[in-house]
């Protein structure tokens, strides 16, 4: 293992020992906020320290095995050689694990998300494809026991959706979906095509981590314009009887969000405010990433909605993710939510790139 990473691991071990000492001091145990903060940091560092201890022990055992391999007793020598090979494999595995543990964690990974799908080029066919994507993510949510709810919708003239915003709640939703952001392209023969020609259409997808606390992004009430209107589309007859739907416009940025899901204007405003806050947080995140170009190159995708990330080719029964040049040949199953292979490939590639960057920057 390179010296700079060993130095980082030594620093982590020192901090771990320091926190262990602090947690036993009366002035810390009497301060609940400080105690909880240090306890969390201690728990986060624990896997790294335990793996580093195992790594150093394996290296010590390897040195002992080297000495025993020179023993005059053939039986001892043979046992030492076997032990040497086992320890080498163990050290290699522990080194990979330690590097993985040193990677900075995305604080949004465990958060729920707002998932937006918008029809792009392709007219009615793009709207129909947005409906296919909505069903795909709905089925994926069912497979993962996530809860999905529609926040706002604008239906297509001949089916599908011009625009759809949903909220997905569950375990590690953002971690699983964050690389879905970007342009999804479909190649197929539309139902309206009489000549059997393949058309190309596109939809854009945005994945926004829902912020836990509205206070995380300060929104001045004077910067908001609030409009109420009668909801349209699916949702039952009650939606057209009262002005329960809410549209919020953030004047400084021009960001507009709306919620027409429930009967309660108050609850719709609350959901819309949460969506607006997530959009503002995402805008800040994108700004920070654009200022750190190196970080963007390391990641699989920037999350930019203008970036073409995936093609769904119906004639060839193939889905290709262009960021990692990875293809899956079972389009019907994929659109039915069987996306685990693709999601895993994206997460693994992102981790591999981050590991390579850790080593090159150390």
CSV table of C-alpha atoms in Angstrom, one decimal:
chain,number,residue,atom,x,y,z
A,1,UNK,CA,0.0,0.0,0.0
A,2,UNK,CA,1.3,3.5,-0.9
A,3,UNK,CA,2.7,5.6,1.9
A,4,UNK,CA,0.2,8.4,1.7
A,5,UNK,CA,-2.7,6.1,2.2
A,6,UNK,CA,-0.9,4.5,5.2
A,7,UNK,CA,-0.5,8.0,6.6
A,8,UNK,CA,-4.2,8.7,6.2
A,9,UNK,CA,-5.0,5.4,8.0
A,10,UNK,CA,-2.6,6.4,10.8
A,11,UNK,CA,-4.4,9.7,11.1
A,12,UNK,CA,-7.8,8.0,11.3
A,13,UNK,CA,-6.5,5.6,14.0
A,14,UNK,CA,-5.2,8.5,16.0
A,15,UNK,CA,-8.5,10.4,15.8
A,16,UNK,CA,-10.3,7.2,16.8
A,17,UNK,CA,-8.2,6.8,19.9
A,18,UNK,CA,-8.7,10.5,20.7
A,19,UNK,CA,-12.5,10.2,20.4
A,20,UNK,CA,-12.4,7.0,22.6
A,21,UNK,CA,-10.7,9.0,25.3
A,22,UNK,CA,-13.1,12.0,24.9
A,23,UNK,CA,-16.2,9.8,25.3
A,24,UNK,CA,-15.1,8.8,28.8
A,25,UNK,CA,-14.7,12.4,30.0
A,26,UNK,CA,-17.4,13.9,32.2
A,27,UNK,CA,-17.6,17.2,30.4
A,28,UNK,CA,-18.4,15.3,27.2
A,29,UNK,CA,-20.8,12.8,28.6
A,30,UNK,CA,-22.8,15.6,30.3
A,31,UNK,CA,-23.1,17.4,26.9
A,32,UNK,CA,-25.7,15.3,25.0
A,33,UNK,CA,-25.2,17.1,21.7
A,34,UNK,CA,-21.4,16.8,21.8
A,35,UNK,CA,-21.7,13.2,23.0
A,36,UNK,CA,-24.0,12.2,20.2
A,37,UNK,CA,-21.8,13.9,17.6
A,38,UNK,CA,-18.6,12.2,18.8
A,39,UNK,CA,-20.4,8.8,19.1
A,40,UNK,CA,-21.5,9.0,15.5
A,41,UNK,CA,-17.9,9.9,14.3
A,42,UNK,CA,-16.6,7.1,16.5
A,43,UNK,CA,-19.0,4.6,14.9
A,44,UNK,CA,-18.2,5.9,11.4
A,45,UNK,CA,-14.4,5.4,11.9
A,46,UNK,CA,-14.7,2.0,13.6
A,47,UNK,CA,-14.9,-0.1,10.4
A,48,UNK,CA,-11.8,1.7,9.0
A,49,UNK,CA,-9.8,1.2,12.2
A,50,UNK,CA,-10.8,-2.5,12.6
A,51,UNK,CA,-9.9,-3.2,9.0
A,52,UNK,CA,-6.5,-1.4,9.5
A,53,UNK,CA,-5.8,-3.5,12.6
A,54,UNK,CA,-6.5,-6.7,10.6
A,55,UNK,CA,-4.3,-5.4,7.8
A,56,UNK,CA,-1.3,-4.7,10.1
A,57,UNK,CA,-1.8,-8.1,11.8
A,58,UNK,CA,-1.8,-9.9,8.5
A,59,UNK,CA,1.4,-8.1,7.5
A,60,UNK,CA,3.1,-9.2,10.7
A,61,UNK,CA,1.9,-12.8,10.2
A,62,UNK,CA,3.3,-12.6,6.6
A,63,UNK,CA,6.7,-11.7,7.9
A,64,UNK,CA,6.6,-14.6,10.3
A,65,UNK,CA,5.6,-16.9,7.5
A,66,UNK,CA,8.6,-15.7,5.4
A,67,UNK,CA,10.9,-16.6,8.2
A,68,UNK,CA,9.3,-20.1,8.7
A,69,UNK,CA,9.6,-20.7,4.9
A,70,UNK,CA,13.4,-20.9,5.5
A,71,UNK,CA,13.0,-23.6,8.2
A,72,UNK,CA,15.0,-26.8,7.7
A,73,UNK,CA,11.9,-28.9,8.5
A,74,UNK,CA,10.1,-29.7,5.2
A,75,UNK,CA,6.7,-30.0,6.9
A,76,UNK,CA,7.0,-26.6,8.6
A,77,UNK,CA,8.3,-25.0,5.4
A,78,UNK,CA,5.3,-26.4,3.4
A,79,UNK,CA,2.8,-25.1,6.0
A,80,UNK,CA,4.5,-21.7,6.0
A,81,UNK,CA,4.3,-21.5,2.2
A,82,UNK,CA,0.6,-22.2,2.2
A,83,UNK,CA,0.1,-19.7,5.0
A,84,UNK,CA,2.1,-17.1,3.0
A,85,UNK,CA,-0.2,-17.4,-0.1
A,86,UNK,CA,-3.3,-17.2,2.1
A,87,UNK,CA,-2.0,-14.1,3.9
A,88,UNK,CA,-1.0,-12.4,0.6
A,89,UNK,CA,-4.6,-12.8,-0.7
A,90,UNK,CA,-6.0,-11.6,2.6
A,91,UNK,CA,-3.8,-8.5,2.5
A,92,UNK,CA,-4.8,-7.7,-1.0
A,93,UNK,CA,-8.5,-8.0,-0.1
A,94,UNK,CA,-8.0,-5.8,3.0
A,95,UNK,CA,-6.1,-3.2,1.0
A,96,UNK,CA,-9.0,-2.9,-1.4
A,97,UNK,CA,-11.5,-2.7,1.5
A,98,UNK,CA,-9.5,0.0,3.3
A,99,UNK,CA,-9.3,2.1,0.2
A,100,UNK,CA,-13.1,1.7,-0.2
A,101,UNK,CA,-13.7,2.7,3.4
A,102,UNK,CA,-11.5,5.8,2.9
A,103,UNK,CA,-13.7,7.1,0.1
A,104,UNK,CA,-15.8,10.1,1.1
A,105,UNK,CA,-19.4,9.1,1.5
A,106,UNK,CA,-22.2,10.9,-0.3
A,107,UNK,CA,-24.3,12.5,2.6
A,108,UNK,CA,-27.4,12.3,0.3
A,109,UNK,CA,-27.2,8.5,-0.3
A,110,UNK,CA,-29.7,7.5,2.4
A,111,UNK,CA,-32.2,10.3,1.5
A,112,UNK,CA,-35.6,10.1,-0.3
A,113,UNK,CA,-35.8,11.7,-3.7
A,114,UNK,CA,-38.0,13.7,-6.0
A,115,UNK,CA,-37.9,12.1,-9.5
A,116,UNK,CA,-38.8,14.3,-12.4
A,117,UNK,CA,-39.5,12.9,-15.9
A,118,UNK,CA,-40.0,15.4,-18.8
A,119,UNK,CA,-40.8,14.6,-22.4
A,120,UNK,CA,-38.2,16.0,-24.8
A,121,UNK,CA,-37.7,15.7,-28.6
A,122,UNK,CA,-40.2,13.4,-30.3
A,123,UNK,CA,-43.6,14.9,-29.5
A,124,UNK,CA,-46.3,12.3,-28.7
A,125,UNK,CA,-43.8,9.5,-28.8
A,126,UNK,CA,-41.6,11.2,-26.2
A,127,UNK,CA,-44.7,11.6,-23.9
A,128,UNK,CA,-45.4,7.9,-24.3
A,129,UNK,CA,-41.8,7.1,-23.5
A,130,UNK,CA,-42.0,9.2,-20.4
A,131,UNK,CA,-45.0,7.0,-19.4
A,132,UNK,CA,-42.8,3.9,-19.9
A,133,UNK,CA,-40.1,5.4,-17.7
A,134,UNK,CA,-42.6,6.2,-15.0
A,135,UNK,CA,-43.8,2.6,-15.0
A,136,UNK,CA,-40.2,1.4,-15.0
A,137,UNK,CA,-39.4,3.4,-11.9
A,138,UNK,CA,-42.7,2.4,-10.3
A,139,UNK,CA,-41.9,-1.3,-10.8
A,140,UNK,CA,-38.4,-0.8,-9.4
A,141,UNK,CA,-39.9,0.9,-6.4
A,142,UNK,CA,-42.2,-2.1,-5.8
A,143,UNK,CA,-39.2,-4.5,-6.1
A,144,UNK,CA,-37.3,-2.4,-3.4
A,145,UNK,CA,-40.4,-1.8,-1.2
A,146,UNK,CA,-40.1,1.9,-1.8
A,147,UNK,CA,-43.1,4.1,-1.6
A,148,UNK,CA,-43.8,6.3,-4.7
A,149,UNK,CA,-46.3,9.1,-4.9
A,150,UNK,CA,-47.1,11.5,-7.7
A,151,UNK,CA,-46.5,15.2,-6.8
A,152,UNK,CA,-47.6,16.8,-10.1
A,153,UNK,CA,-48.4,15.7,-13.6
A,154,UNK,CA,-49.1,17.1,-17.1
A,155,UNK,CA,-50.5,14.4,-19.3
A,156,UNK,CA,-49.6,13.9,-22.9
A,157,UNK,CA,-52.2,14.6,-25.6
A,158,UNK,CA,-52.3,11.0,-26.7
A,159,UNK,CA,-51.1,9.2,-23.6
A,160,UNK,CA,-48.0,9.3,-21.4
A,161,UNK,CA,-46.8,12.4,-19.8
A,162,UNK,CA,-45.4,15.7,-20.8
A,163,UNK,CA,-44.1,16.2,-17.3
A,164,UNK,CA,-44.3,14.1,-14.2
A,165,UNK,CA,-42.9,14.7,-10.7
A,166,UNK,CA,-42.9,11.9,-8.1
A,167,UNK,CA,-41.5,11.5,-4.6
A,168,UNK,CA,-39.9,8.1,-3.7
A,169,UNK,CA,-39.4,7.2,-0.1
A,170,UNK,CA,-37.4,4.2,1.1
A,171,UNK,CA,-34.0,2.7,1.9
A,172,UNK,CA,-31.0,4.2,0.0
A,173,UNK,CA,-33.2,5.6,-2.7
A,174,UNK,CA,-30.9,8.4,-3.8
A,175,UNK,CA,-27.9,6.0,-3.8
A,176,UNK,CA,-29.7,3.7,-6.1
A,177,UNK,CA,-31.2,6.3,-8.4
A,178,UNK,CA,-28.7,9.2,-8.5
A,179,UNK,CA,-27.1,8.0,-11.8
A,180,UNK,CA,-30.5,7.9,-13.5
A,181,UNK,CA,-30.3,11.7,-14.0
A,182,UNK,CA,-29.8,12.8,-17.6
A,183,UNK,CA,-31.3,12.2,-21.1
A,184,UNK,CA,-32.9,8.8,-21.8
A,185,UNK,CA,-33.2,8.1,-25.5
A,186,UNK,CA,-35.6,5.6,-27.1
A,187,UNK,CA,-35.3,4.1,-30.6
A,188,UNK,CA,-38.5,2.3,-31.8
A,189,UNK,CA,-41.3,2.2,-34.3
A,190,UNK,CA,-44.1,4.5,-33.0
A,191,UNK,CA,-47.7,3.1,-33.0
A,192,UNK,CA,-48.6,6.0,-35.3
A,193,UNK,CA,-45.9,5.1,-37.9
A,194,UNK,CA,-47.4,3.5,-40.9
A,195,UNK,CA,-44.2,2.9,-42.8
A,196,UNK,CA,-42.5,0.9,-40.0
A,197,UNK,CA,-39.7,3.4,-39.7
A,198,UNK,CA,-37.7,3.6,-36.4
A,199,UNK,CA,-37.9,7.0,-34.7
A,200,UNK,CA,-35.7,8.4,-32.0
A,201,UNK,CA,-37.3,10.3,-29.1
A,202,UNK,CA,-36.0,11.4,-25.7
A,203,UNK,CA,-37.0,12.2,-22.2
A,204,UNK,CA,-35.0,14.0,-19.4
A,205,UNK,CA,-34.8,12.7,-15.9
A,206,UNK,CA,-33.8,14.6,-12.8
A,207,UNK,CA,-33.1,13.0,-9.4
A,208,UNK,CA,-33.2,15.4,-6.5
A,209,UNK,CA,-32.3,14.3,-2.9
A,210,UNK,CA,-35.1,15.5,-0.5
A,211,UNK,CA,-33.6,17.6,2.2
A,212,UNK,CA,-34.4,16.4,5.8
A,213,UNK,CA,-34.8,19.9,7.2
A,214,UNK,CA,-36.3,22.9,5.4
A,215,UNK,CA,-33.9,25.1,7.4
A,216,UNK,CA,-31.0,23.5,5.5
A,217,UNK,CA,-31.8,25.9,2.6
A,218,UNK,CA,-33.1,29.3,3.7
A,219,UNK,CA,-36.0,30.5,1.6
A,220,UNK,CA,-37.2,34.1,2.2
A,221,UNK,CA,-41.0,34.3,2.0
A,222,UNK,CA,-40.6,37.6,0.1
A,223,UNK,CA,-38.9,35.6,-2.6
A,224,UNK,CA,-41.9,33.4,-3.2
A,225,UNK,CA,-44.9,33.8,-5.3
A,226,UNK,CA,-47.7,31.4,-4.3
A,227,UNK,CA,-50.5,30.6,-6.8
A,228,UNK,CA,-53.4,28.2,-6.2
A,229,UNK,CA,-55.4,26.4,-8.9
A,230,UNK,CA,-57.7,23.5,-9.5
A,231,UNK,CA,-55.8,20.2,-10.1
A,232,UNK,CA,-56.2,18.4,-13.3
A,233,UNK,CA,-55.6,14.8,-14.4
A,234,UNK,CA,-55.9,11.6,-12.4
A,235,UNK,CA,-56.7,11.8,-8.8
A,236,UNK,CA,-60.5,11.5,-8.4
A,237,UNK,CA,-63.4,13.9,-8.9
A,238,UNK,CA,-62.6,16.0,-5.9
A,239,UNK,CA,-59.5,17.5,-7.5
A,240,UNK,CA,-61.6,19.8,-9.7
A,241,UNK,CA,-63.9,21.2,-7.0
A,242,UNK,CA,-61.4,23.3,-5.0
A,243,UNK,CA,-58.2,25.3,-5.6
A,244,UNK,CA,-56.1,22.8,-3.7
A,245,UNK,CA,-53.2,22.6,-6.1
A,246,UNK,CA,-50.3,24.9,-5.3
A,247,UNK,CA,-47.6,26.5,-7.6
A,248,UNK,CA,-44.6,28.1,-6.1
A,249,UNK,CA,-42.3,30.5,-8.0
A,250,UNK,CA,-38.9,31.3,-6.5
A,251,UNK,CA,-38.4,34.8,-7.9
A,252,UNK,CA,-34.6,35.1,-7.6
A,253,UNK,CA,-33.9,31.9,-9.6
A,254,UNK,CA,-37.1,31.6,-11.6
A,255,UNK,CA,-37.6,28.0,-10.4
A,256,UNK,CA,-41.2,26.9,-10.5
A,257,UNK,CA,-42.7,23.9,-8.7
A,258,UNK,CA,-46.2,22.7,-8.1
A,259,UNK,CA,-48.1,20.0,-6.2
A,260,UNK,CA,-51.6,18.9,-7.1
A,261,UNK,CA,-51.5,15.5,-5.4
A,262,UNK,CA,-53.8,15.9,-2.3
A,263,UNK,CA,-57.0,17.6,-1.3
A,264,UNK,CA,-55.3,19.8,1.3
A,265,UNK,CA,-53.9,23.0,0.0
A,266,UNK,CA,-51.7,23.2,3.1
A,267,UNK,CA,-50.2,19.7,2.5
A,268,UNK,CA,-49.7,20.5,-1.2
A,269,UNK,CA,-47.9,23.7,-0.3
A,270,UNK,CA,-45.7,21.8,2.2
A,271,UNK,CA,-44.7,19.2,-0.5
A,272,UNK,CA,-44.1,21.9,-3.1
A,273,UNK,CA,-41.9,23.8,-0.6
A,274,UNK,CA,-39.9,20.6,0.0
A,275,UNK,CA,-39.5,20.1,-3.7
A,276,UNK,CA,-38.4,23.7,-4.2
A,277,UNK,CA,-35.8,23.4,-1.4
A,278,UNK,CA,-34.4,20.2,-3.0
A,279,UNK,CA,-34.1,22.0,-6.4
A,280,UNK,CA,-32.3,24.9,-4.7
A,281,UNK,CA,-30.0,22.5,-2.9
A,282,UNK,CA,-29.3,20.7,-6.2
A,283,UNK,CA,-28.5,24.0,-7.9
A,284,UNK,CA,-26.0,24.8,-5.2
A,285,UNK,CA,-24.5,21.3,-5.5
A,286,UNK,CA,-24.1,21.6,-9.3
A,287,UNK,CA,-22.5,25.0,-8.9
A,288,UNK,CA,-20.0,23.6,-6.5
A,289,UNK,CA,-19.2,20.6,-8.7
A,290,UNK,CA,-18.8,22.8,-11.8
A,291,UNK,CA,-16.1,24.7,-9.8
A,292,UNK,CA,-14.4,21.4,-9.1
A,293,UNK,CA,-14.1,20.0,-12.6
A,294,UNK,CA,-11.8,17.1,-11.4
A,295,UNK,CA,-14.6,15.8,-9.2
A,296,UNK,CA,-17.0,15.7,-12.1
A,297,UNK,CA,-14.6,13.7,-14.2
A,298,UNK,CA,-14.2,11.2,-11.5
A,299,UNK,CA,-18.0,10.6,-11.2
A,300,UNK,CA,-19.8,8.3,-13.7
A,301,UNK,CA,-22.1,11.2,-14.6
A,302,UNK,CA,-22.6,14.8,-13.7
A,303,UNK,CA,-26.4,14.5,-13.3
A,304,UNK,CA,-26.8,17.2,-16.0
A,305,UNK,CA,-30.2,16.8,-17.6
A,306,UNK,CA,-28.7,17.6,-21.0
A,307,UNK,CA,-26.3,14.7,-20.8
A,308,UNK,CA,-27.3,11.7,-22.9
A,309,UNK,CA,-26.8,8.8,-20.6
A,310,UNK,CA,-28.8,5.8,-22.0
A,311,UNK,CA,-30.4,4.4,-25.1
A,312,UNK,CA,-33.4,2.0,-25.2
A,313,UNK,CA,-33.2,0.3,-28.6
A,314,UNK,CA,-36.4,-1.7,-29.2
A,315,UNK,CA,-35.4,-3.3,-32.6
A,316,UNK,CA,-32.2,-4.7,-31.0
A,317,UNK,CA,-33.8,-5.5,-27.6
A,318,UNK,CA,-30.9,-3.6,-26.0
A,319,UNK,CA,-30.4,-0.9,-23.3
A,320,UNK,CA,-27.0,0.8,-23.4
A,321,UNK,CA,-25.6,3.1,-20.8
A,322,UNK,CA,-23.2,5.4,-22.7
A,323,UNK,CA,-21.2,6.5,-19.6
A,324,UNK,CA,-19.8,3.1,-18.9
A,325,UNK,CA,-20.5,1.4,-22.3
A,326,UNK,CA,-22.6,-1.3,-20.6
A,327,UNK,CA,-25.5,-3.0,-22.3
A,328,UNK,CA,-28.4,-5.2,-21.1
A,329,UNK,CA,-30.3,-7.4,-23.6
A,330,UNK,CA,-33.7,-7.8,-22.1
A,331,UNK,CA,-35.6,-4.6,-22.7
A,332,UNK,CA,-39.1,-5.8,-21.6
A,333,UNK,CA,-37.8,-7.0,-18.2
A,334,UNK,CA,-35.7,-3.8,-17.8
A,335,UNK,CA,-38.8,-1.6,-18.4
A,336,UNK,CA,-40.6,-3.8,-15.9
A,337,UNK,CA,-38.2,-2.6,-13.2
A,338,UNK,CA,-35.5,-5.3,-13.5
A,339,UNK,CA,-32.7,-2.7,-13.4
A,340,UNK,CA,-30.5,-4.2,-10.7
A,341,UNK,CA,-27.7,-5.2,-13.0
A,342,UNK,CA,-27.4,-1.8,-14.6
A,343,UNK,CA,-27.6,0.0,-11.2
A,344,UNK,CA,-24.9,-2.2,-9.7
A,345,UNK,CA,-22.7,-1.7,-12.7
A,346,UNK,CA,-23.0,2.1,-12.4
A,347,UNK,CA,-22.3,2.0,-8.7
A,348,UNK,CA,-19.2,-0.3,-9.1
A,349,UNK,CA,-17.8,1.8,-11.9
A,350,UNK,CA,-18.2,5.0,-9.9
A,351,UNK,CA,-16.5,3.4,-7.0
A,352,UNK,CA,-13.6,2.1,-9.2
A,353,UNK,CA,-13.1,5.6,-10.6
A,354,UNK,CA,-13.2,7.1,-7.1
A,355,UNK,CA,-10.6,4.6,-5.9
A,356,UNK,CA,-8.3,5.4,-8.9
A,357,UNK,CA,-8.6,9.0,-8.0
A,358,UNK,CA,-7.8,8.4,-4.4
A,359,UNK,CA,-4.6,6.6,-5.4
A,360,UNK,CA,-3.6,9.2,-7.9
A,361,UNK,CA,-4.2,12.1,-5.6
A,362,UNK,CA,-2.5,10.6,-2.6
